[in-house]
C-alpha cells in the first residue's frame, strides 16, 4: 500500500501493477481517498503461483512453529489495533469503537489458531485388530482462497486465514474492493510476524479476480462471505470446478420479544443490534416480532424515544453511535427500501430519510428508520436491506412468531427475549436458524465454536472458524498399521477384515 494507492501483496511484496482501478471513498465525506487495483487473471495467477510454491516448505513446518508466528501476530495486532480501526472507519464508516471490536473478534480467532499443535494432533486408536493400530492425520489442502465482504474488512478475513495457515495451507485473500486497506495492513503484520513470503497473499479486485480464483486449478478450496446470490454462484462454480467450498450468504435476523420480556433491556439490545454499524452486519436484527399488541406498542414507543437520543455522525467521532452507509450506491438502495416500505403500507414510525450531518452533507448518512405493522408479504420483510431499518411485526403467540422465522428464506441468527426458561428452551430446540440467542441479540459464536447459518445463509457443510475450520482446511488421512512380530506367519485371508471376527493369534 502506498498512501492513496492500494495494490496487491504477492510473495511478500507490495505491488501496484494493474490495468484497471476503482475508487475508494470516505463514507462520512463522500470524498475519493484512495484508488484500488483490480487484479487481472494474470495477477491472480501470479499470487496463486507464489502460494503454490510456498506450500511445500510451509506444509513441512511444524505446527508449533506455525503457532509461534501466530503468537507474534497476535501481539502485533494488539499493538496496531488503533491504526487498523482507523483504516476501517475511514473506508467503511463504522464508529471507531465498533471497528476496534471487529479487530478484537478477529484476534480471538488468531488466539484459537495459536493452539495449532493441539488442533492438529489427530486421532489415535491402538489395537483396532490383532497387533494393529490406526490413526487419522489432518493434512493441509494446498492453496486456499478467501473472498470477503465490505462489512467486516478485518474480522471476516481473520475468520479465515489464521485457521487456514496454521493448518499448513497457503492463502490468497480477495478482500472487498470497497474497503481494501485493512487487509493490506493485516498482510504487512503477518510479514513482520515472520510468516515466510508467499504463504499469505492479497489480490485486490472485483468479479474478474474472483472468477480467476474459481478457475485456477491450484486453488483447492474457497471460503466466501458475502451476499446470497454471490455465495450461491461461488458454491456452484467452485464445486463444479472440483473445489471445496464454504459460502456464507445474507441474512434477515428476527428477534422475538415475548410478553414477559424485560422490555427495557430488550429495547436497549435491539437498538445496538439494529442500528450498530448502520445495520450493515450479517447478524444485525432487522425484524422485531412482538408477541401481543401491548408489548408491540411499548417496544415501538421506547424505540422511538431511544432513536431520538441516538447520535449519528462520522465514525471518527467516538461520541457517535452510528456512522454513514458504506457507499452512495448502497445509501440509495437502502433509502429506496424505506420508500418501498411506505408504498407497501407499513407504518414508518421514524423516518431517517433527509437526515444530514452539518459539515458532512456529502456523506452517506441515513438516520435510523423504524417501521411498525410490517407483514410477511412485504418486500421490506422478505429482502435483506442491510441498513439502519428495523421492521416491527406483530404476532399473537410464540408459535406464530417462530413460524415466521422458520418460513423465511434466511437462517443466519435469531434471538428470543423472555424470562421464561420453557419458552426459551422450546425456541432453541426448534427454531430453524444456525445461531440462536436467548436475551443475547447478536449471538455471534466465540472463536472456540464455529460461525454459520442455515437455509440460504450458507452453502456448504462446514462453518467458519472454530473446530469446523480445522476440518474445512484439512483433509483426513487414516493409517492402519501392523508390524508382524518374529515367528508369527500371516495367514492368507479372503474374507473382508473385521476386528470383531474370530481371529487366530
Ligand atoms: P457481496 O456479495 O457484494 O461481495 C462479497 C465479495 O464478492 C466481495 O469480495 C466482492 O468483490 C465479490 N463479488 C461481488 N460481486 C461479485 C460477482 N458478481 N461475482 C463474483 N464476485 C463478486 O457482499 P457485500 O456487499 O460486500 O457484503 C454484504 C453482504 O455480505 C450482505 O449480504 C451480508 O449479509 C453478507 N455477509 C454475510 C456474513 C455471514 O457470515 N453470513 C457475514 C458478513 C456479511
XYZ file of C-alpha atoms and ligand atoms in Angstrom:
549
model
C 0.000 0.000 0.000
C 1.395 3.354 -0.988
C -0.547 6.289 0.508
C -3.534 6.701 -1.753
C -2.879 3.714 -3.982
C -3.806 0.209 -2.873
C -2.256 -2.608 -4.909
C -1.631 -6.278 -4.152
C 0.552 -8.259 -1.758
C 2.226 -11.147 -3.542
C 5.159 -13.279 -2.415
C 5.922 -10.932 0.463
C 5.977 -7.731 -1.604
C 3.505 -4.907 -2.169
C 2.858 -4.458 -5.902
C 0.861 -1.853 -7.706
C 0.551 -3.234 -11.212
C -2.932 -3.493 -12.649
C -4.754 -2.406 -15.767
C -7.943 -1.350 -14.023
C -8.599 0.599 -10.810
C -11.614 1.543 -8.691
C -12.139 4.453 -6.301
C -12.320 4.048 -2.543
C -14.332 6.742 -0.758
C -14.629 8.028 2.771
C -18.312 7.349 3.512
C -18.501 10.207 6.022
C -17.452 12.842 3.481
C -18.098 11.288 0.084
C -14.503 12.128 -0.907
C -12.426 9.761 -3.008
C -9.482 8.989 -0.752
C -7.724 6.102 -2.446
C -7.717 4.041 -5.594
C -7.554 0.272 -5.532
C -6.085 -2.030 -8.181
C -8.470 -4.536 -9.765
C -6.483 -7.669 -10.439
C -6.433 -9.256 -13.874
C -6.326 -13.023 -14.288
C -2.537 -12.797 -14.726
C -2.119 -11.060 -11.352
C -4.342 -13.640 -9.630
C -2.387 -16.457 -11.260
C 0.875 -14.903 -10.030
C -0.478 -14.813 -6.459
C -1.667 -18.421 -6.658
C 1.696 -19.469 -8.127
C 3.535 -17.781 -5.229
C 1.245 -19.554 -2.776
C 1.712 -22.915 -4.534
C 5.497 -22.537 -4.463
C 5.471 -21.611 -0.772
C 3.277 -24.591 0.127
C 5.795 -27.485 0.404
C 8.020 -25.691 2.936
C 5.064 -24.330 4.915
C 3.384 -27.723 4.979
C 6.608 -29.182 6.374
C 6.847 -26.507 9.092
C 5.942 -27.952 12.486
C 2.544 -26.807 13.787
C 4.270 -25.469 16.904
C 6.433 -23.224 14.704
C 3.374 -22.021 12.782
C 1.748 -21.283 16.132
C 4.745 -19.213 17.246
C 4.234 -16.928 14.259
C 0.562 -16.603 15.224
C 1.540 -15.713 18.806
C 3.747 -12.917 17.447
C 0.994 -11.865 15.037
C -1.434 -11.551 17.918
C 0.900 -9.124 19.709
C 1.333 -7.027 16.567
C -2.437 -6.828 16.043
C -2.835 -5.596 19.631
C -0.033 -3.074 19.089
C -1.637 -1.650 15.934
C -5.322 -2.068 16.733
C -5.941 1.696 16.698
C -4.351 2.063 13.288
C -6.352 -0.848 11.856
C -9.579 0.534 13.349
C -8.863 3.972 11.856
C -8.366 2.406 8.408
C -11.669 0.547 8.757
C -13.554 3.670 9.836
C -12.072 5.733 7.009
C -13.307 3.300 4.344
C -16.278 1.501 5.894
C -17.664 4.343 8.020
C -18.410 2.428 11.245
C -17.572 4.159 14.522
C -14.066 3.580 15.884
C -15.152 1.549 18.909
C -17.091 -0.779 16.645
C -14.092 -1.058 14.306
C -11.876 -1.974 17.276
C -14.492 -4.509 18.330
C -14.272 -6.288 14.986
C -10.464 -6.430 15.174
C -10.768 -7.833 18.705
C -13.079 -10.599 17.447
C -10.530 -11.363 14.712
C -7.764 -11.546 17.327
C -9.822 -14.166 19.182
C -9.593 -16.393 16.101
C -5.824 -15.800 15.968
C -5.662 -16.900 19.621
C -7.580 -20.070 18.791
C -5.186 -20.665 15.886
C -2.267 -20.480 18.351
C -3.458 -23.893 19.553
C -2.278 -25.461 16.258
C -0.345 -28.363 17.863
C -3.419 -29.384 19.870
C -5.851 -28.824 16.996
C -3.792 -30.864 14.533
C -2.637 -33.739 16.721
C -5.032 -36.159 15.086
C -6.878 -39.181 16.421
C -5.285 -42.410 17.531
C -6.677 -45.880 18.239
C -4.491 -48.708 19.464
C -5.329 -52.397 18.926
C -8.115 -51.983 16.406
C -7.210 -55.543 15.365
C -4.541 -58.085 16.328
C -1.348 -56.029 16.694
C -2.956 -53.348 14.538
C -3.041 -49.638 15.398
C -4.865 -46.966 13.460
C -4.749 -43.191 13.421
C -6.052 -40.218 11.480
C -3.918 -37.277 10.441
C -5.117 -33.918 9.161
C -3.231 -32.815 6.083
C -3.367 -29.319 4.567
C -5.136 -28.899 1.232
C -2.606 -26.660 -0.537
C -3.535 -23.184 -1.787
C -6.825 -21.918 -0.416
C -8.582 -18.640 -1.209
C -10.748 -16.296 0.844
C -13.220 -13.837 -0.695
C -14.634 -11.341 1.782
C -17.369 -8.661 2.048
C -17.137 -4.961 2.824
C -18.871 -5.009 6.185
C -16.089 -6.550 8.297
C -12.899 -5.711 6.396
C -10.633 -7.074 9.153
C -12.708 -9.599 11.092
C -14.031 -11.722 8.226
C -10.583 -12.212 6.619
C -9.418 -13.181 10.131
C -12.222 -15.740 10.336
C -10.373 -17.479 7.519
C -6.618 -17.080 7.100
C -5.351 -17.706 10.672
C -7.024 -21.113 10.662
C -6.091 -21.926 7.056
C -2.452 -21.011 7.722
C -1.992 -22.917 10.967
C -3.421 -25.980 9.234
C -0.459 -25.741 6.847
C -2.150 -24.198 3.819
C -1.019 -21.164 1.894
C -3.562 -18.442 1.242
C -4.771 -15.895 -1.308
C -7.193 -13.284 0.048
C -9.502 -11.253 -2.205
C -10.975 -8.517 0.024
C -13.882 -6.224 -0.811
C -12.851 -3.518 -3.248
C -14.907 -1.025 -1.200
C -12.565 -1.061 1.828
C -9.327 -2.872 0.942
C -6.789 -1.101 3.193
C -7.310 -3.100 6.405
C -6.344 -6.313 4.577
C -3.106 -4.765 3.384
C -2.254 -3.823 6.946
C -3.063 -7.378 8.100
C -0.681 -8.644 5.407
C 2.177 -6.368 6.477
C 1.789 -7.548 10.094
C 1.954 -11.198 9.021
C 5.229 -10.447 7.288
C 6.514 -8.645 10.377
C 5.493 -11.643 12.498
C 7.839 -13.783 10.403
C 5.467 -15.553 8.025
C 7.533 -16.762 5.059
C 6.983 -14.983 1.736
C 4.265 -16.450 -0.466
C 2.391 -18.134 2.387
C -0.123 -15.281 2.535
C -1.047 -13.129 -0.461
C -3.672 -10.468 -1.158
C -5.140 -9.714 -4.565
C -7.491 -6.784 -4.722
C -10.182 -6.816 -7.330
C -13.729 -7.474 -8.388
C -15.606 -10.241 -10.221
C -12.687 -10.773 -12.615
C -10.367 -11.645 -9.707
C -12.997 -13.894 -8.135
C -13.544 -15.751 -11.401
C -9.787 -16.151 -11.861
C -9.554 -17.761 -8.400
C -12.514 -20.050 -9.132
C -10.934 -21.074 -12.433
C -7.398 -21.683 -11.150
C -6.623 -25.418 -10.816
C -4.144 -24.853 -7.994
C -6.811 -23.355 -5.696
C -8.062 -26.301 -3.654
C -10.710 -24.601 -1.532
C -12.531 -21.286 -1.258
C -14.054 -19.628 1.796
C -16.556 -16.952 0.821
C -18.577 -14.488 2.877
C -20.952 -12.042 1.197
C -24.445 -11.739 -0.231
C -26.579 -14.789 -1.015
C -26.648 -14.507 -4.837
C -22.839 -14.338 -4.986
C -22.476 -17.068 -2.323
C -24.663 -19.361 -4.428
C -22.598 -18.513 -7.531
C -19.295 -19.224 -5.742
C -20.644 -22.532 -4.450
C -21.982 -23.656 -7.829
C -18.946 -22.656 -9.909
C -16.408 -23.675 -7.273
C -17.840 -27.149 -6.677
C -18.229 -27.668 -10.447
C -14.503 -26.915 -10.708
C -13.771 -29.552 -8.069
C -13.012 -27.198 -5.187
C -14.067 -27.479 -1.570
C -16.365 -24.516 -0.868
C -17.910 -22.843 2.151
C -20.006 -19.833 1.098
C -21.723 -17.781 3.768
C -24.545 -15.586 2.472
C -27.007 -12.916 3.519
C -29.442 -12.703 6.380
C -32.662 -11.311 7.790
C -32.383 -11.865 11.514
C -35.502 -11.813 13.667
C -35.808 -11.189 17.396
C -38.919 -12.314 19.267
C -39.995 -10.153 22.187
C -42.231 -12.220 24.455
C -44.836 -10.586 26.715
C -42.783 -11.468 29.813
C -39.522 -9.991 28.474
C -37.531 -7.378 30.350
C -38.627 -4.655 27.925
C -36.043 -2.007 28.765
C -33.178 -4.428 28.322
C -34.737 -5.825 25.142
C -35.124 -2.336 23.676
C -31.513 -1.434 24.503
C -30.380 -4.678 22.912
C -32.497 -4.026 19.810
C -31.051 -0.522 19.412
C -27.484 -1.847 19.265
C -28.358 -4.880 17.161
C -30.476 -2.999 14.618
C -28.561 0.262 14.256
C -24.981 -0.643 15.297
C -22.653 -0.436 12.301
C -25.562 1.255 10.500
C -27.311 -2.119 10.203
C -24.512 -3.405 7.954
C -23.944 -6.619 9.909
C -24.918 -10.080 8.777
C -26.061 -10.690 12.367
C -27.956 -7.381 12.685
C -31.508 -7.706 13.964
C -33.682 -6.291 11.184
C -37.049 -7.712 12.299
C -38.522 -7.472 15.811
C -41.535 -9.734 16.295
C -43.549 -8.521 19.245
C -45.913 -11.088 20.751
C -49.121 -9.213 21.568
C -50.180 -5.645 20.808
C -49.395 -4.374 24.311
C -45.751 -5.393 24.016
C -45.566 -4.072 20.451
C -46.941 -0.659 21.467
C -44.476 -0.443 24.357
C -41.469 -1.570 22.292
C -42.247 0.831 19.436
C -42.729 3.786 21.820
C -39.469 3.063 23.656
C -37.506 2.517 20.420
C -38.833 5.800 19.067
C -37.616 7.633 22.177
C -34.180 5.950 22.076
C -33.727 6.715 18.375
C -34.412 10.397 19.076
C -31.492 10.340 21.571
C -29.094 8.414 19.298
C -26.164 10.444 17.965
C -25.381 9.874 14.294
C -22.274 11.257 12.572
C -18.763 10.434 11.377
C -17.345 7.235 12.831
C -14.107 9.026 13.735
C -16.016 10.916 16.474
C -16.357 8.349 19.241
C -19.368 10.108 20.739
C -21.419 8.971 17.723
C -23.386 5.738 17.984
C -23.917 5.264 14.253
C -21.921 6.308 11.194
C -22.731 6.505 7.471
C -23.542 3.744 4.986
C -20.567 2.398 3.058
C -21.141 3.924 -0.397
C -23.533 6.321 -2.151
C -24.867 3.414 -4.191
C -25.683 1.433 -1.053
C -27.230 4.533 0.545
C -29.579 4.905 -2.457
C -30.509 1.226 -2.245
C -31.361 1.398 1.467
C -33.290 4.665 1.082
C -35.189 3.034 -1.793
C -36.303 0.269 0.592
C -37.650 2.886 3.009
C -39.665 4.427 0.132
C -40.854 0.938 -0.768
C -41.977 0.159 2.776
C -44.167 3.262 2.765
C -45.662 2.223 -0.620
C -46.265 -1.289 0.699
C -48.342 0.105 3.561
C -46.081 -0.340 6.578
C -46.191 2.455 9.194
C -42.979 4.486 9.114
C -42.789 5.497 12.767
C -39.305 7.040 12.484
C -38.187 8.384 9.095
C -34.413 8.728 8.737
C -34.602 9.996 5.157
C -33.485 13.578 4.740
C -31.153 13.335 7.725
C -27.944 15.332 7.299
C -24.851 15.918 9.393
C -23.769 19.584 9.279
C -20.414 19.844 7.529
C -20.820 16.330 6.078
C -23.617 16.949 3.588
C -21.972 14.670 1.002
C -21.606 11.801 3.481
C -23.797 8.709 3.134
C -25.796 9.404 6.287
C -29.245 7.926 6.689
C -30.991 8.364 10.009
C -32.372 5.341 11.831
C -35.695 4.163 10.367
C -38.409 2.234 12.236
C -41.385 0.537 10.597
C -44.360 -0.841 12.523
C -47.081 -3.193 11.266
C -44.826 -4.878 8.746
C -46.281 -8.066 7.270
C -44.802 -11.138 5.675
C -45.975 -10.355 2.148
C -43.919 -7.140 2.001
C -40.567 -6.930 0.222
C -39.102 -4.921 3.121
C -39.818 -8.005 5.247
C -38.529 -10.605 2.817
C -35.403 -8.966 1.424
C -32.136 -8.115 3.132
C -31.901 -4.302 3.350
C -28.513 -4.111 5.110
C -29.072 -0.640 6.550
C -30.460 1.102 9.654
C -34.033 -0.069 9.108
C -35.877 -2.068 11.783
C -39.208 -3.688 10.932
C -41.672 -4.471 13.738
C -44.038 -7.369 13.056
C -46.929 -8.149 15.402
C -47.744 -11.779 16.260
C -50.342 -13.369 18.525
C -48.202 -16.051 20.149
C -44.754 -17.638 20.204
C -45.644 -20.348 17.684
C -46.821 -17.776 15.138
C -43.621 -15.768 15.697
C -41.458 -18.868 15.261
C -43.287 -19.881 12.075
C -42.404 -16.519 10.546
C -38.717 -17.193 11.232
C -38.876 -20.794 10.029
C -40.637 -19.808 6.792
C -38.086 -17.101 5.977
C -35.503 -17.930 3.297
C -32.580 -16.885 5.528
C -31.490 -18.612 8.726
C -28.375 -16.855 9.994
C -29.080 -15.524 13.500
C -32.063 -15.024 15.791
C -32.862 -14.201 19.392
C -35.705 -14.511 21.881
C -36.238 -12.048 24.713
C -38.046 -13.737 27.579
C -37.845 -14.511 31.296
C -39.426 -17.929 30.768
C -36.981 -20.836 30.551
C -39.560 -23.117 28.962
C -40.246 -20.674 26.118
C -36.532 -20.172 25.619
C -35.818 -23.897 25.519
C -38.651 -24.569 23.078
C -37.210 -21.803 20.905
C -33.594 -23.016 20.947
C -34.695 -26.628 20.375
C -36.941 -25.985 17.404
C -36.079 -22.787 15.549
C -34.600 -23.349 12.061
C -31.669 -20.957 12.385
C -27.926 -21.593 12.769
C -27.029 -19.143 15.561
C -29.529 -18.571 18.346
C -29.567 -16.103 21.245
C -31.588 -16.069 24.453
C -31.618 -12.454 25.622
C -28.444 -12.094 23.501
C -29.257 -10.110 20.366
C -26.080 -10.821 18.361
C -25.258 -14.464 19.135
C -22.002 -14.467 17.158
C -20.208 -17.618 18.339
C -16.880 -17.102 20.119
C -13.747 -18.452 18.462
C -13.919 -21.886 20.138
C -17.219 -22.527 18.324
C -17.917 -22.133 14.601
C -19.960 -19.499 12.742
C -22.616 -20.297 10.167
C -26.276 -20.019 9.295
C -28.909 -22.333 7.862
C -31.005 -22.219 4.684
C -29.920 -19.535 2.173
C -27.397 -18.106 4.644
C -24.799 -20.818 3.994
C -23.869 -23.025 1.055
C -21.597 -25.888 2.024
C -21.291 -28.141 5.022
C -18.742 -26.651 7.357
C -18.922 -23.364 9.238
C -16.297 -20.626 9.547
C -13.533 -20.639 12.202
C -13.567 -22.828 15.337
C -13.464 -26.634 15.103
C -15.247 -26.740 11.723
C -12.475 -24.701 10.134
C -9.853 -27.316 11.055
C -11.972 -29.827 9.152
C -12.553 -27.440 6.255
C -8.881 -26.531 5.808
C -7.539 -30.092 6.112
C -8.126 -33.465 4.540
C -8.095 -36.568 6.624
C -5.665 -39.413 6.076
C -6.194 -42.589 8.101
C -3.318 -45.002 8.523
C -3.747 -48.608 9.673
C -0.509 -50.288 10.688
C 0.666 -53.757 11.684
C 4.225 -54.867 12.395
C 4.325 -58.676 12.358
C 6.350 -59.975 15.277
C 9.062 -62.580 14.726
C 7.910 -66.151 14.298
C 4.282 -65.313 13.508
C 3.176 -66.091 9.982
C 0.295 -64.178 8.440
C -2.483 -66.358 7.084
C -3.981 -65.615 3.739
C -7.394 -64.052 4.423
C -10.003 -63.856 1.689
C -12.821 -62.624 3.886
C -13.222 -58.889 4.460
C -11.195 -57.926 7.563
C -13.066 -57.161 10.777
C -11.787 -56.515 14.274
C -14.642 -58.462 15.854
C -14.374 -61.571 13.657
C -12.754 -64.557 15.348
C -9.026 -64.293 14.650
C -6.241 -66.751 15.049
C -3.439 -65.108 17.002
P -21.058 -9.006 -1.999
O -21.654 -10.342 -2.188
O -21.477 -7.909 -2.902
O -19.456 -9.081 -2.127
C -18.719 -10.064 -1.435
C -17.458 -10.372 -2.229
O -17.826 -10.902 -3.505
C -16.579 -9.154 -2.497
O -15.232 -9.518 -2.341
C -16.898 -8.803 -3.924
O -15.814 -8.204 -4.614
C -17.258 -10.131 -4.558
N -18.254 -10.011 -5.625
C -19.216 -9.055 -5.735
N -19.953 -9.265 -6.843
C -19.457 -10.370 -7.434
C -19.802 -11.097 -8.621
N -20.815 -10.711 -9.398
N -19.093 -12.195 -8.923
C -18.075 -12.596 -8.139
N -17.704 -11.940 -7.008
C -18.379 -10.847 -6.656
O -21.304 -8.601 -0.461
P -21.008 -7.217 0.244
O -21.999 -6.217 -0.214
O -19.577 -6.896 0.173
O -21.317 -7.613 1.768
C -22.590 -7.589 2.336
C -23.259 -8.955 2.278
O -22.446 -9.901 2.942
C -24.595 -8.986 2.993
O -25.483 -9.753 2.222
C -24.291 -9.676 4.305
O -25.392 -10.330 4.909
C -23.261 -10.647 3.870
N -22.449 -11.101 4.978
C -22.673 -12.358 5.442
C -21.967 -12.817 6.510
C -22.197 -14.195 7.031
O -21.417 -14.627 7.854
N -23.212 -14.915 6.607
C -21.003 -12.003 7.124
C -20.783 -10.731 6.618
C -21.517 -10.289 5.539
